[in-house]
Coordinates of C-alpha atoms in Angstrom, one line a residue:
M1 CA -41.2 -27.0 -11.2
K2 CA -38.9 -24.5 -13.0
I3 CA -36.7 -22.3 -10.8
G4 CA -34.8 -19.2 -11.7
I5 CA -31.5 -18.4 -9.9
L6 CA -29.9 -15.0 -9.7
T7 CA -26.7 -13.6 -8.1
S8 CA -26.9 -9.9 -7.4
G9 CA -24.6 -7.2 -5.9
G10 CA -20.9 -7.6 -5.3
D11 CA -19.4 -10.9 -6.3
C12 CA -18.2 -13.2 -3.6
P13 CA -16.3 -16.5 -3.3
G14 CA -18.9 -19.3 -2.9
L15 CA -21.6 -18.0 -5.2
N16 CA -21.0 -20.9 -7.7
A17 CA -21.1 -23.4 -4.9
V18 CA -24.6 -22.2 -3.9
I19 CA -25.8 -22.5 -7.5
R20 CA -24.3 -26.0 -7.7
G21 CA -25.8 -27.2 -4.4
A22 CA -29.3 -25.9 -5.4
V23 CA -29.2 -27.4 -8.9
L24 CA -27.8 -30.8 -7.9
K25 CA -30.3 -31.3 -5.1
G26 CA -33.2 -29.9 -7.2
I27 CA -32.6 -32.2 -10.1
A28 CA -31.5 -35.3 -8.2
I29 CA -34.2 -35.2 -5.5
H30 CA -37.1 -33.3 -7.0
G31 CA -36.7 -33.4 -10.7
Q32 CA -36.8 -29.6 -11.0
E33 CA -35.6 -27.5 -13.9
F34 CA -33.3 -24.5 -13.6
V35 CA -32.5 -21.3 -15.4
G36 CA -30.2 -18.6 -14.5
F37 CA -30.9 -14.9 -14.8
R38 CA -28.0 -13.1 -16.4
D39 CA -26.4 -10.3 -14.3
G40 CA -28.6 -10.4 -11.3
W41 CA -31.8 -8.3 -11.3
R42 CA -31.0 -7.0 -14.7
G43 CA -31.8 -10.4 -16.1
V44 CA -35.0 -10.6 -14.1
V45 CA -36.2 -7.3 -15.3
E46 CA -35.3 -8.0 -19.0
G47 CA -36.2 -11.7 -18.9
D48 CA -32.7 -12.6 -19.9
V49 CA -32.0 -16.2 -18.9
I50 CA -29.9 -19.2 -19.7
D51 CA -30.6 -22.9 -19.0
I52 CA -28.7 -24.5 -16.2
P53 CA -28.4 -28.3 -16.8
R54 CA -26.6 -30.5 -14.4
T55 CA -23.5 -30.5 -16.7
M56 CA -23.2 -26.8 -16.4
V57 CA -22.6 -26.9 -12.6
R58 CA -20.0 -29.7 -12.8
G59 CA -16.9 -28.7 -10.8
I60 CA -17.9 -25.0 -10.3
A61 CA -17.8 -25.1 -6.4
K62 CA -14.1 -24.2 -6.4
Q63 CA -14.5 -21.3 -8.9
G64 CA -14.6 -17.7 -7.6
G65 CA -17.1 -15.2 -8.9
T66 CA -20.4 -16.3 -10.5
I67 CA -21.1 -18.1 -13.7
L68 CA -24.3 -16.1 -14.0
G69 CA -22.7 -12.7 -13.8
T70 CA -23.9 -10.0 -11.4
S71 CA -24.9 -6.3 -11.3
R72 CA -26.3 -3.7 -8.9
T73 CA -29.5 -3.2 -10.9
N74 CA -32.5 -2.0 -9.0
P75 CA -35.5 -4.3 -10.1
F76 CA -37.9 -1.4 -9.5
E77 CA -36.2 1.0 -11.9
N78 CA -35.4 1.1 -15.6
G79 CA -38.7 -0.5 -16.7
G80 CA -38.8 -3.1 -13.9
G81 CA -41.4 -3.7 -11.2
P82 CA -43.5 -6.7 -10.1
D83 CA -45.8 -6.7 -13.1
V84 CA -43.0 -6.8 -15.6
I85 CA -41.2 -9.5 -13.7
K86 CA -44.3 -11.6 -13.3
A87 CA -45.0 -11.3 -17.1
H88 CA -41.4 -12.6 -17.8
M89 CA -41.8 -15.4 -15.4
E90 CA -45.1 -16.5 -16.9
R91 CA -43.6 -16.3 -20.5
L92 CA -40.6 -18.3 -19.5
G93 CA -42.5 -20.8 -17.3
I94 CA -40.6 -19.9 -14.2
D95 CA -42.4 -20.8 -11.0
A96 CA -40.1 -19.4 -8.4
I97 CA -36.8 -17.5 -7.8
I98 CA -33.8 -18.1 -5.6
A99 CA -32.2 -14.7 -5.0
I100 CA -28.5 -14.9 -3.8
G101 CA -27.3 -11.6 -2.5
G102 CA -26.7 -9.2 0.4
E103 CA -28.9 -6.7 2.1
G104 CA -29.9 -4.7 -1.0
T105 CA -30.8 -7.9 -2.9
L106 CA -32.8 -9.3 -0.1
A107 CA -34.6 -6.0 0.5
A108 CA -35.7 -6.0 -3.2
A109 CA -36.7 -9.6 -2.8
K110 CA -38.9 -8.8 0.1
R111 CA -40.7 -6.0 -1.8
L112 CA -41.3 -8.3 -4.7
T113 CA -42.5 -11.1 -2.4
D114 CA -44.9 -8.7 -0.8
A115 CA -46.2 -8.0 -4.3
G116 CA -47.0 -11.7 -4.8
L117 CA -43.8 -13.2 -6.4
K118 CA -42.5 -16.5 -5.1
I119 CA -38.9 -15.8 -3.9
V120 CA -36.6 -17.3 -1.4
G121 CA -33.2 -15.8 -0.4
V122 CA -29.6 -16.9 0.2
P123 CA -27.5 -14.5 2.2
K124 CA -24.2 -13.3 0.6
T125 CA -21.9 -10.7 2.0
V126 CA -18.1 -10.8 2.6
D127 CA -18.6 -8.3 5.5
N128 CA -20.6 -10.9 7.5
D129 CA -22.9 -8.2 8.6
L130 CA -26.4 -9.8 8.3
D131 CA -27.7 -10.3 11.8
A132 CA -30.0 -13.2 11.0
T133 CA -27.2 -15.7 10.2
D134 CA -24.1 -16.5 12.2
Y135 CA -21.9 -16.5 9.2
T136 CA -22.2 -15.8 5.5
F137 CA -20.1 -17.5 2.8
G138 CA -17.3 -15.4 1.4
F139 CA -16.3 -14.0 4.8
D140 CA -13.9 -16.8 5.6
T141 CA -12.3 -16.5 2.2
A142 CA -12.0 -12.7 2.6
V143 CA -10.4 -13.1 6.0
Q144 CA -7.9 -15.7 4.6
I145 CA -6.9 -13.5 1.7
A146 CA -6.5 -10.5 3.9
T147 CA -4.5 -12.4 6.5
E148 CA -2.1 -13.7 3.8
A149 CA -1.7 -10.2 2.4
I150 CA -1.1 -8.7 5.8
D151 CA 1.5 -11.4 6.6
R152 CA 3.3 -10.3 3.4
L153 CA 3.2 -6.6 4.5
R154 CA 4.6 -7.5 7.8
T155 CA 7.8 -9.0 6.3
T156 CA 8.5 -5.9 4.2
G157 CA 7.7 -3.7 7.1
E158 CA 10.2 -5.5 9.3
S159 CA 12.8 -5.3 6.6
H160 CA 12.6 -1.5 6.4
H161 CA 11.5 -0.8 10.0
R162 CA 8.3 0.8 8.8
C163 CA 4.8 1.0 10.1
M164 CA 2.5 -0.8 7.7
I165 CA -1.3 0.0 7.4
A166 CA -3.5 -2.5 5.7
E167 CA -7.0 -1.4 4.7
V168 CA -9.6 -4.1 4.4
M169 CA -13.3 -4.2 3.5
G170 CA -15.9 -3.4 6.1
R171 CA -18.4 -0.6 5.3
H172 CA -20.5 -0.7 8.5
V173 CA -18.9 -3.5 10.5
G174 CA -15.4 -4.6 11.3
W175 CA -15.5 -8.4 11.2
I176 CA -12.9 -8.8 8.5
A177 CA -10.5 -6.3 10.2
L178 CA -11.0 -8.0 13.5
H179 CA -10.4 -11.5 12.4
A180 CA -7.6 -10.8 9.9
G181 CA -6.0 -8.4 12.4
M182 CA -6.0 -10.9 15.2
A183 CA -4.8 -13.7 12.9
A184 CA -1.9 -11.5 11.6
G185 CA -0.9 -10.2 15.0
A186 CA -1.8 -6.5 14.3
H187 CA -0.7 -3.9 16.8
A188 CA -3.9 -1.9 16.2
I189 CA -7.3 -2.8 14.7
L190 CA -9.6 0.0 13.7
I191 CA -13.2 -0.8 12.9
P192 CA -16.4 1.3 12.2
E193 CA -18.0 0.3 15.6
Q194 CA -15.2 1.9 17.6
K195 CA -14.3 5.6 17.7
V196 CA -10.5 5.9 18.3
S197 CA -8.4 9.1 18.4
I198 CA -5.4 9.6 16.3
E199 CA -3.4 10.0 19.5
E200 CA -4.4 6.6 20.7
I201 CA -3.5 5.0 17.4
T202 CA -0.1 6.7 17.4
E203 CA 0.5 5.5 20.9
W204 CA -0.1 1.9 19.9
V205 CA 2.2 2.3 17.0
Q206 CA 4.9 4.0 19.1
E207 CA 4.7 1.2 21.8
A208 CA 5.2 -1.5 19.2
H209 CA 8.1 0.4 17.6
D210 CA 9.8 1.0 21.0
R211 CA 9.8 -2.8 21.5
G212 CA 11.7 -3.2 18.2
R213 CA 8.7 -4.2 16.2
A214 CA 7.6 -2.9 12.8
P215 CA 4.1 -1.6 13.8
L216 CA 1.2 -3.2 11.9
V217 CA -2.2 -1.4 11.7
V218 CA -5.4 -3.1 10.2
V219 CA -8.2 -0.7 9.4
A220 CA -11.7 -1.3 8.0
E221 CA -12.7 1.0 5.1
G222 CA -15.6 2.3 7.1
F223 CA -13.5 3.3 10.2
V224 CA -14.2 6.9 11.4
P225 CA -11.6 8.5 13.6
D226 CA -13.0 10.5 16.4
H227 CA -12.1 13.8 14.6
M228 CA -14.2 12.9 11.6
E229 CA -18.0 12.8 11.2
S230 CA -18.3 10.2 8.5
P231 CA -16.3 7.5 6.7
H232 CA -13.7 8.7 4.2
S233 CA -15.1 8.8 0.7
E234 CA -13.8 10.6 -2.4
R235 CA -15.2 8.5 -5.2
G236 CA -18.8 9.6 -5.4
L237 CA -21.9 7.4 -4.9
D238 CA -22.7 3.9 -6.0
T239 CA -25.9 2.9 -7.8
F240 CA -27.8 2.7 -4.5
G241 CA -26.7 6.2 -3.6
R242 CA -24.2 5.1 -1.0
P243 CA -20.8 6.7 -0.7
R244 CA -18.0 4.6 -2.3
L245 CA -15.6 4.1 0.6
G246 CA -11.9 3.5 0.5
G247 CA -8.8 5.4 1.3
I248 CA -8.8 5.9 5.1
A249 CA -5.4 4.1 5.3
D250 CA -4.0 6.8 3.0
Q251 CA -5.4 9.4 5.4
L252 CA -3.9 7.8 8.5
A253 CA -0.4 7.1 7.1
P254 CA 0.9 10.7 6.9
E255 CA -0.7 11.5 10.3
I256 CA 1.1 8.6 12.0
E257 CA 4.4 9.4 10.3
A258 CA 4.2 13.0 11.2
R259 CA 3.4 12.3 14.9
T260 CA 5.9 9.4 15.4
G261 CA 8.6 10.0 12.9
I262 CA 8.2 6.4 11.8
E263 CA 8.2 5.8 8.0
T264 CA 4.6 4.6 7.3
R265 CA 3.1 3.0 4.2
A266 CA -0.6 2.2 3.4
T267 CA -1.9 -0.6 1.3
I268 CA -5.6 -0.9 0.3
L269 CA -6.5 -4.5 -0.4
G270 CA -9.8 -3.6 -2.1
H271 CA -11.4 -6.1 -4.5
I272 CA -8.6 -8.6 -4.1
Q273 CA -10.6 -9.8 -1.1
R274 CA -13.5 -10.8 -3.3
G275 CA -11.5 -12.8 -5.8
G276 CA -10.0 -16.2 -6.2
V277 CA -11.2 -19.6 -5.1
P278 CA -13.3 -20.0 -1.9
T279 CA -11.9 -21.7 1.2
A280 CA -13.1 -25.2 2.0
Y281 CA -15.3 -23.7 4.8
D282 CA -17.0 -21.4 2.4
R283 CA -17.5 -24.1 -0.2
V284 CA -19.3 -26.3 2.3
L285 CA -21.4 -23.6 3.8
A286 CA -22.4 -22.2 0.4
T287 CA -23.3 -25.7 -0.8
R288 CA -25.4 -26.4 2.3
L289 CA -27.2 -23.0 1.9
G290 CA -28.0 -23.8 -1.8
M291 CA -29.4 -27.2 -0.9
A292 CA -31.5 -25.6 1.9
A293 CA -32.9 -23.1 -0.5
I294 CA -34.4 -25.9 -2.5
D295 CA -36.1 -27.1 0.7
S296 CA -37.6 -23.6 1.1
V297 CA -38.9 -23.7 -2.5
V298 CA -40.4 -27.2 -2.1
D299 CA -42.0 -26.2 1.2
G300 CA -43.3 -22.9 -0.2
R301 CA -41.4 -20.8 2.3
W302 CA -41.8 -17.6 0.2
G303 CA -40.3 -14.5 1.7
T304 CA -37.7 -16.4 3.7
M305 CA -33.9 -16.6 3.8
V306 CA -31.8 -19.6 4.7
A307 CA -29.4 -18.9 7.5
L308 CA -26.7 -20.6 9.6
K309 CA -27.5 -20.9 13.3
G310 CA -24.7 -22.7 15.1
T311 CA -24.0 -25.6 12.7
D312 CA -27.5 -26.0 11.5
I313 CA -29.3 -24.4 8.6
S314 CA -32.6 -22.6 9.5
H315 CA -35.2 -20.5 7.6
V316 CA -35.9 -16.9 8.7
G317 CA -38.2 -14.2 7.3
F318 CA -36.8 -11.4 5.2
E319 CA -38.0 -9.0 7.9
E320 CA -35.7 -10.7 10.4
A321 CA -32.8 -10.8 7.9
L322 CA -33.1 -7.1 7.2
G323 CA -33.9 -5.9 10.7
K324 CA -30.4 -4.8 11.7
L325 CA -26.7 -5.2 11.0
K326 CA -24.6 -7.7 12.9
T327 CA -21.9 -5.5 14.4
V328 CA -18.8 -6.4 16.3
P329 CA -19.9 -6.5 20.0
Q330 CA -17.8 -4.5 22.6
H331 CA -16.5 -7.6 24.3
R332 CA -15.0 -9.0 21.1
Y333 CA -13.2 -5.7 20.5
D334 CA -12.0 -5.5 24.1
E335 CA -10.7 -9.1 23.7
A336 CA -8.6 -8.1 20.7
S337 CA -7.5 -4.7 22.2
V338 CA -5.5 -6.5 24.9
L339 CA -3.1 -7.4 22.1
F340 CA -2.7 -3.8 20.8
G341 CA 0.5 -1.7 21.1

């Protein structure tokens, strides 16, 4: 059997470990062949592939990014579609596809599976927002990177007696903000799931300052204060028509400074959270998911995604994977809010 692998959407630490896990198990146990589609769905639509021999995946688990490249191409646009993709697969002798990506990638994979293509999925999102899996690889690395950066902001904030605001990723959910904020000892954590007033934020900041601390605020990019209707966005739309978020920290900083008189600085971590080497946890999880994807292919579980349930890997349908976002539950935010101010 010849299997094509693609990585689509935003890059994420651990992608290469998935590829390595799938290729090593597929070759060693099942004698399968592998090719990689260049730049995600673009390579699938155009039939642009490279061979992936065992030697190509040697030592790549510790590398960030993806050796195959990625893009946000929609496989149903720009001359794509199921018939075109089927023709490329037949021409190249590819029997099945392993699609590694987030919600957009898996939604496209479901549509193509419904059209008769043989596809299995591997979930990827640093936001950890897919409800069908307990954790996604890349999340632990993003939290570790964010925590280290926030620790550095704290020291400079303390030196200058400033309030420091760190903006982290989190379009619809606040898992990175919650975990990094708790780990770094933030005095306020602001996430998309919770409407908070600017008055309450400044109260937390003032309480910390009154105790002689340099206030630290961690905010997810998708946070919406109660005086706003939607997340802050001033950079237009992405290729899927979604607003490009980022900059809420810059909006909050002057508000906090004006209301408290405390010098306030904002830092947007942005894409730095996606870069660099994956943590040990993400390398192991990604490797296990890649190996489990091979089991899905061998068993003919088309239209399913591998997922982490507790400490075990399971197989769930795309419908379940795409059903809803995994948001931060109220009790988790209440637990963290005890530490605010």
